[in-house]
CSV table of C-alpha atoms in Angstrom, one decimal:
chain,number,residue,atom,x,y,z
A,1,UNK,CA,-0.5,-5.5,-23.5
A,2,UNK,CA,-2.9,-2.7,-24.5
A,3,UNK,CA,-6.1,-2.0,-23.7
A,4,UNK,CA,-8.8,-1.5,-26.4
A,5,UNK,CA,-9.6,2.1,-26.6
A,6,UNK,CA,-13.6,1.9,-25.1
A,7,UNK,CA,-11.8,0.8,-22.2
A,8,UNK,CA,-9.4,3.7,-22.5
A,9,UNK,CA,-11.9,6.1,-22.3
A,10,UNK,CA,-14.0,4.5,-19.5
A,11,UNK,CA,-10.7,4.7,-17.5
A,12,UNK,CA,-10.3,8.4,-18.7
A,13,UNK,CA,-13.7,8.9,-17.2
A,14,UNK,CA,-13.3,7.3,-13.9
A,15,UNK,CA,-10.1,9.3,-13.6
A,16,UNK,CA,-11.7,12.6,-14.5
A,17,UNK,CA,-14.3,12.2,-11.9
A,18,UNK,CA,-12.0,11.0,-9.0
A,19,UNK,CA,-10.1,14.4,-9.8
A,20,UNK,CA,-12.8,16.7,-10.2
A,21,UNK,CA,-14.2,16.1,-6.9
A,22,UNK,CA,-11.8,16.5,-4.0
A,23,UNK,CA,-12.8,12.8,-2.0
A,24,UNK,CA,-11.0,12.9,1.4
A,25,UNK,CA,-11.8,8.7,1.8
A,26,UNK,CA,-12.9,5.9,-0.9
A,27,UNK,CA,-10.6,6.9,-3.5
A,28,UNK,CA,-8.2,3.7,-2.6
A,29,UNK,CA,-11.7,1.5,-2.8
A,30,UNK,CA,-12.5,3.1,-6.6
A,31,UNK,CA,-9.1,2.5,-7.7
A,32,UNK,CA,-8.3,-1.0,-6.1
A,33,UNK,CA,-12.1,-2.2,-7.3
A,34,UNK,CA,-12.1,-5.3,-9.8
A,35,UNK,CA,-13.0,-2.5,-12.7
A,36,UNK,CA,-10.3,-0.5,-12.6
A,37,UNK,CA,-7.9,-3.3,-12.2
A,38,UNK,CA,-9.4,-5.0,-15.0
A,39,UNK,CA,-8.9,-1.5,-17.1
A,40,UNK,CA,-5.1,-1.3,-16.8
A,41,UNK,CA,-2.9,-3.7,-18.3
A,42,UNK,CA,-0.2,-6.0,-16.6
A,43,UNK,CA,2.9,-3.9,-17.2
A,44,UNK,CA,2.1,-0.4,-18.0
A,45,UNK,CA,4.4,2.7,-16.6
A,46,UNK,CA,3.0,5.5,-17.6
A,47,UNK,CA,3.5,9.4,-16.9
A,48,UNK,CA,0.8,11.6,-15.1
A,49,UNK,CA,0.6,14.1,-12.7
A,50,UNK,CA,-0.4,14.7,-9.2
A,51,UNK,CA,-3.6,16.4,-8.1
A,52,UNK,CA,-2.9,19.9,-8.1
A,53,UNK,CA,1.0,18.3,-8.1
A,54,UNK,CA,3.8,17.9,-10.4
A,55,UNK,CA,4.3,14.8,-12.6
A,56,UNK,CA,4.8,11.1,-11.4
A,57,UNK,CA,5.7,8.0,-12.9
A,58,UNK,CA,3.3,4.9,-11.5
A,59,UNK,CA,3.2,1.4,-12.7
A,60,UNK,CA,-0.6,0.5,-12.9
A,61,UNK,CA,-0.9,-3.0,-11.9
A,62,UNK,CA,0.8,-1.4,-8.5
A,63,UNK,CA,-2.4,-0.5,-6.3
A,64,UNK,CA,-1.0,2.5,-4.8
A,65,UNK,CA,0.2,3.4,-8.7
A,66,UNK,CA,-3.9,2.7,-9.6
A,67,UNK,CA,-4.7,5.4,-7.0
A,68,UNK,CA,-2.7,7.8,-7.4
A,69,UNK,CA,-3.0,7.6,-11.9
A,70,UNK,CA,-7.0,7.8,-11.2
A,71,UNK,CA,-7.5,10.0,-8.3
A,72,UNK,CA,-3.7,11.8,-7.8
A,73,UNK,CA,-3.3,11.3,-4.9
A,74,UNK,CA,-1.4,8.9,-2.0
A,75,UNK,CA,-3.3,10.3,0.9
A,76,UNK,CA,-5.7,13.8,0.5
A,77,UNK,CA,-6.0,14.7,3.7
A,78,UNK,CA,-1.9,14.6,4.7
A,79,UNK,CA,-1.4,16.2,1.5
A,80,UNK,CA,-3.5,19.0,2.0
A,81,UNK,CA,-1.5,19.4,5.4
A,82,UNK,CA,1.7,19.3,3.5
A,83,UNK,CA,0.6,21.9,1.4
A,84,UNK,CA,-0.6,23.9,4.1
A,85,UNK,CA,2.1,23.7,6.4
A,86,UNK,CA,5.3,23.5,4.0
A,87,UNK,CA,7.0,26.7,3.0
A,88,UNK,CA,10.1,27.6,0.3
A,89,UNK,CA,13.3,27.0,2.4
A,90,UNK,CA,11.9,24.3,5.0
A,91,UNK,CA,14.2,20.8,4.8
A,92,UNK,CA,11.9,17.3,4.4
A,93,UNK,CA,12.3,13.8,5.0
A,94,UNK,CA,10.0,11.6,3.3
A,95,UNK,CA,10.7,7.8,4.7
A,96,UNK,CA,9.3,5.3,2.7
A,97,UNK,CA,8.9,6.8,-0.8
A,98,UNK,CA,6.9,4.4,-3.0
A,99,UNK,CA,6.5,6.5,-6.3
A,100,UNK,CA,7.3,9.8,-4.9
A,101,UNK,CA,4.3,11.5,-4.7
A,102,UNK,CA,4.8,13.0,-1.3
A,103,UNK,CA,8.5,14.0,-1.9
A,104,UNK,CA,7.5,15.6,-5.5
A,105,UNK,CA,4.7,17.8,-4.4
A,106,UNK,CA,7.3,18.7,-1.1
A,107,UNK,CA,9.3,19.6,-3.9
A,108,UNK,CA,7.6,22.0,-5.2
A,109,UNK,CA,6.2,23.5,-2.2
A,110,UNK,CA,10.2,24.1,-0.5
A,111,UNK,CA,12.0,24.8,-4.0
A,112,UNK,CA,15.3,24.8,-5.1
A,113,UNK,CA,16.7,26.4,-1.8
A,114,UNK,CA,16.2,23.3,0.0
A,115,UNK,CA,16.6,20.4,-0.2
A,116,UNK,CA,13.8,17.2,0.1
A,117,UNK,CA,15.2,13.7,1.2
A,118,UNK,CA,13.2,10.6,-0.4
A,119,UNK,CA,14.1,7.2,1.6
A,120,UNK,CA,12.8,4.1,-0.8
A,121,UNK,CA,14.7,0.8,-0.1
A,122,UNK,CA,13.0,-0.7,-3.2
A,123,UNK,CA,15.6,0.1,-6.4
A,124,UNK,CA,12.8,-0.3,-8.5
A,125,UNK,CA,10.9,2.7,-7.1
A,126,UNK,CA,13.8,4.7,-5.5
A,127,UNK,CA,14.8,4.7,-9.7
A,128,UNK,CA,11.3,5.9,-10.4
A,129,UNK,CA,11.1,8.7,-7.8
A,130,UNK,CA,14.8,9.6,-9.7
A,131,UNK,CA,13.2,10.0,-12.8
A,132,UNK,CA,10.2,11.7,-12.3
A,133,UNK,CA,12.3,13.8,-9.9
A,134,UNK,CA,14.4,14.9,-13.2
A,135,UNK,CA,10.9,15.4,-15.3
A,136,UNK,CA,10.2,18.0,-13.0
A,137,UNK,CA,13.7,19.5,-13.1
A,138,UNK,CA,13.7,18.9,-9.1
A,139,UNK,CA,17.4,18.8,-8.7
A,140,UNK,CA,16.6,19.3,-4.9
A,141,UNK,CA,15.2,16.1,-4.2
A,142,UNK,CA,17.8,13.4,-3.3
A,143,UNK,CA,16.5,10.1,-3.5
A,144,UNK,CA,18.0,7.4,-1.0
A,145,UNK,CA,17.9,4.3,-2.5
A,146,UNK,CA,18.1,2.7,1.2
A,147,UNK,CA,16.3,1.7,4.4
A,148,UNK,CA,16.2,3.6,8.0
A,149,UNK,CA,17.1,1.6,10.8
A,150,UNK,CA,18.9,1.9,14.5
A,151,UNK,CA,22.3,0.4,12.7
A,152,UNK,CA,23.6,0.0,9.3
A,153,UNK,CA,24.0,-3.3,7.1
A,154,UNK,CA,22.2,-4.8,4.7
A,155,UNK,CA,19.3,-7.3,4.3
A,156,UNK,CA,18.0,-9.2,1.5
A,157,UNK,CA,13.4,-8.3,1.0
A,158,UNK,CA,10.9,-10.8,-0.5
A,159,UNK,CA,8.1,-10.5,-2.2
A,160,UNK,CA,5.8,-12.5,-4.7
A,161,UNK,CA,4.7,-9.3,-6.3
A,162,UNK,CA,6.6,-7.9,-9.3
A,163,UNK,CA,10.1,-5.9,-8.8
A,164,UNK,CA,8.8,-2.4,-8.5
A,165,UNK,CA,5.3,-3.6,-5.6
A,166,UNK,CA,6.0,-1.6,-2.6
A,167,UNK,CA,5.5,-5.0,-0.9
A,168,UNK,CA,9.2,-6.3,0.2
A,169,UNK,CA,9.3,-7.9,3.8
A,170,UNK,CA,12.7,-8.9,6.0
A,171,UNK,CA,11.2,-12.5,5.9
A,172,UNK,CA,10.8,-15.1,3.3
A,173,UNK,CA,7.6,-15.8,2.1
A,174,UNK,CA,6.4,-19.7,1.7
A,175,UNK,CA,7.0,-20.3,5.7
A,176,UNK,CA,5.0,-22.7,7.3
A,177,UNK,CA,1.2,-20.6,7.9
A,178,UNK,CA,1.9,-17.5,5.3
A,179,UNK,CA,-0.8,-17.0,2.9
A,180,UNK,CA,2.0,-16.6,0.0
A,181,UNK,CA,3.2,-20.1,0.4
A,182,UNK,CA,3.8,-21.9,-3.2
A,183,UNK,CA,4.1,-18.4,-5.2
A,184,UNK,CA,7.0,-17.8,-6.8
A,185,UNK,CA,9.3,-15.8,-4.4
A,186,UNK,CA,11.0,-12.8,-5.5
A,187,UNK,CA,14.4,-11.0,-3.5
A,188,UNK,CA,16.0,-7.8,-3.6
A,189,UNK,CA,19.1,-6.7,-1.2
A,190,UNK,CA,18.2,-3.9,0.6
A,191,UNK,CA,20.9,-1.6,2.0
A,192,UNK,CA,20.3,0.1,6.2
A,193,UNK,CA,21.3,3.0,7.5
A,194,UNK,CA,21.9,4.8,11.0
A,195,UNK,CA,18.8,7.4,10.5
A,196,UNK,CA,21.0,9.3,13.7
A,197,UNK,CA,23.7,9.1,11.2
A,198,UNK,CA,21.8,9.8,8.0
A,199,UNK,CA,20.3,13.0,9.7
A,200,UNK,CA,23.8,14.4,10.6
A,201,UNK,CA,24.7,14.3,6.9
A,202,UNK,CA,21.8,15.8,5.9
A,203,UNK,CA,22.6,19.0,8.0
A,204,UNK,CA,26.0,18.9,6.7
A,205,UNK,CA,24.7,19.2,2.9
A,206,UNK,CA,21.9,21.6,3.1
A,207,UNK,CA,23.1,24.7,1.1
């Protein structure tokens, strides 16, 4: 679906503002507010950039995709820290992934001596992260398409959202008492890892 083009630009506007001024809380409230959700459309994936950042692919019905298309941003504060404390050559784990913004502007900040690791156990994201990851010609970012855990295995995730929601659980939704009871259930098989195990490797491939 596509929005009508007033619409367009009132979302243009909004996203101009939350960018121009560098809010360190609220931006989450802006973007998650019934008028921005009403200004992006059910499915749209769309390309745009990090504040001060590389580029990022978000799906805007995704909350955390609405905040960080308006204001470019996951969370200011830890990534002005990141920014701050990250220099080229340092090594980075970034557990839990959603759309990458944390592990792209890491990216950027180590370079291509080093390496950054990207854990996402949602294939739907973790395939995201991949692409914007080759947008930016960040061949140094390796993207784990798995959980970290005390043991390895695999488990199946639910969720009612839509395949690429950062909102996967290790228990089925519709249980007696759970708020998502009657909504229509979606799965996804999730693969574990030893993150003792995982870490070892890690120092084994870093150049």
């Amino acid at each position: 679906m596509r929005i009508p083009l007033p619409s367009r630009t009132l979302r243009a506007a909004i996203r101009a503002a939350l960018r121009v001024w560098p809010f360190y809380r609220g931006c989450i409230r802006v973007a998650d507010s019934a008028l921005c959700r009403r200004l992006t459309s059910d499915d749209e994936l769309i390309l745009t950039t990090l504040w001060r950042g590389p580029k990022i692919l978000v799906q805007l019905d995704d909350y955390c995709g609405r905040l960080i298309y308006f204001s470019g941003v996951v969370d200011r504060r830890v990534e002005l820290l990141a920014d701050r404390l990250l220099r080229p050559g340092d090594s980075v784990l970034d557990i839990g992934g959603n759309f990458g913004g944390l592990a792209l502007r890491a990216a950027r900040a180590v370079g291509p001596t080093s390496q950054v690791h990207s854990f996402e156990p949602q294939p739907g994201l973790a395939a995201l992260i991949r692409r914007a990851a080759d947008i930016n010609g960040y061949h140094h970012l390796v993207v784990h398409a798995k959980a970290l855990s005390d043991r390895s295995g695999t488990a199946r995730f639910y969720s009612t959202g839509k395949p690429w929601y950062g909102l996967y659980r290790p228990f089925k939704p519709g249980r007696s008492g759970h708020r998502s009871a009657g909504r229509r259930v979606r799965s996804v098989p999730v693969r574990f890892a030893n993150a003792g195990s995982e870490a070892d490797q890690d120092r084994r491939r870093e150049p």
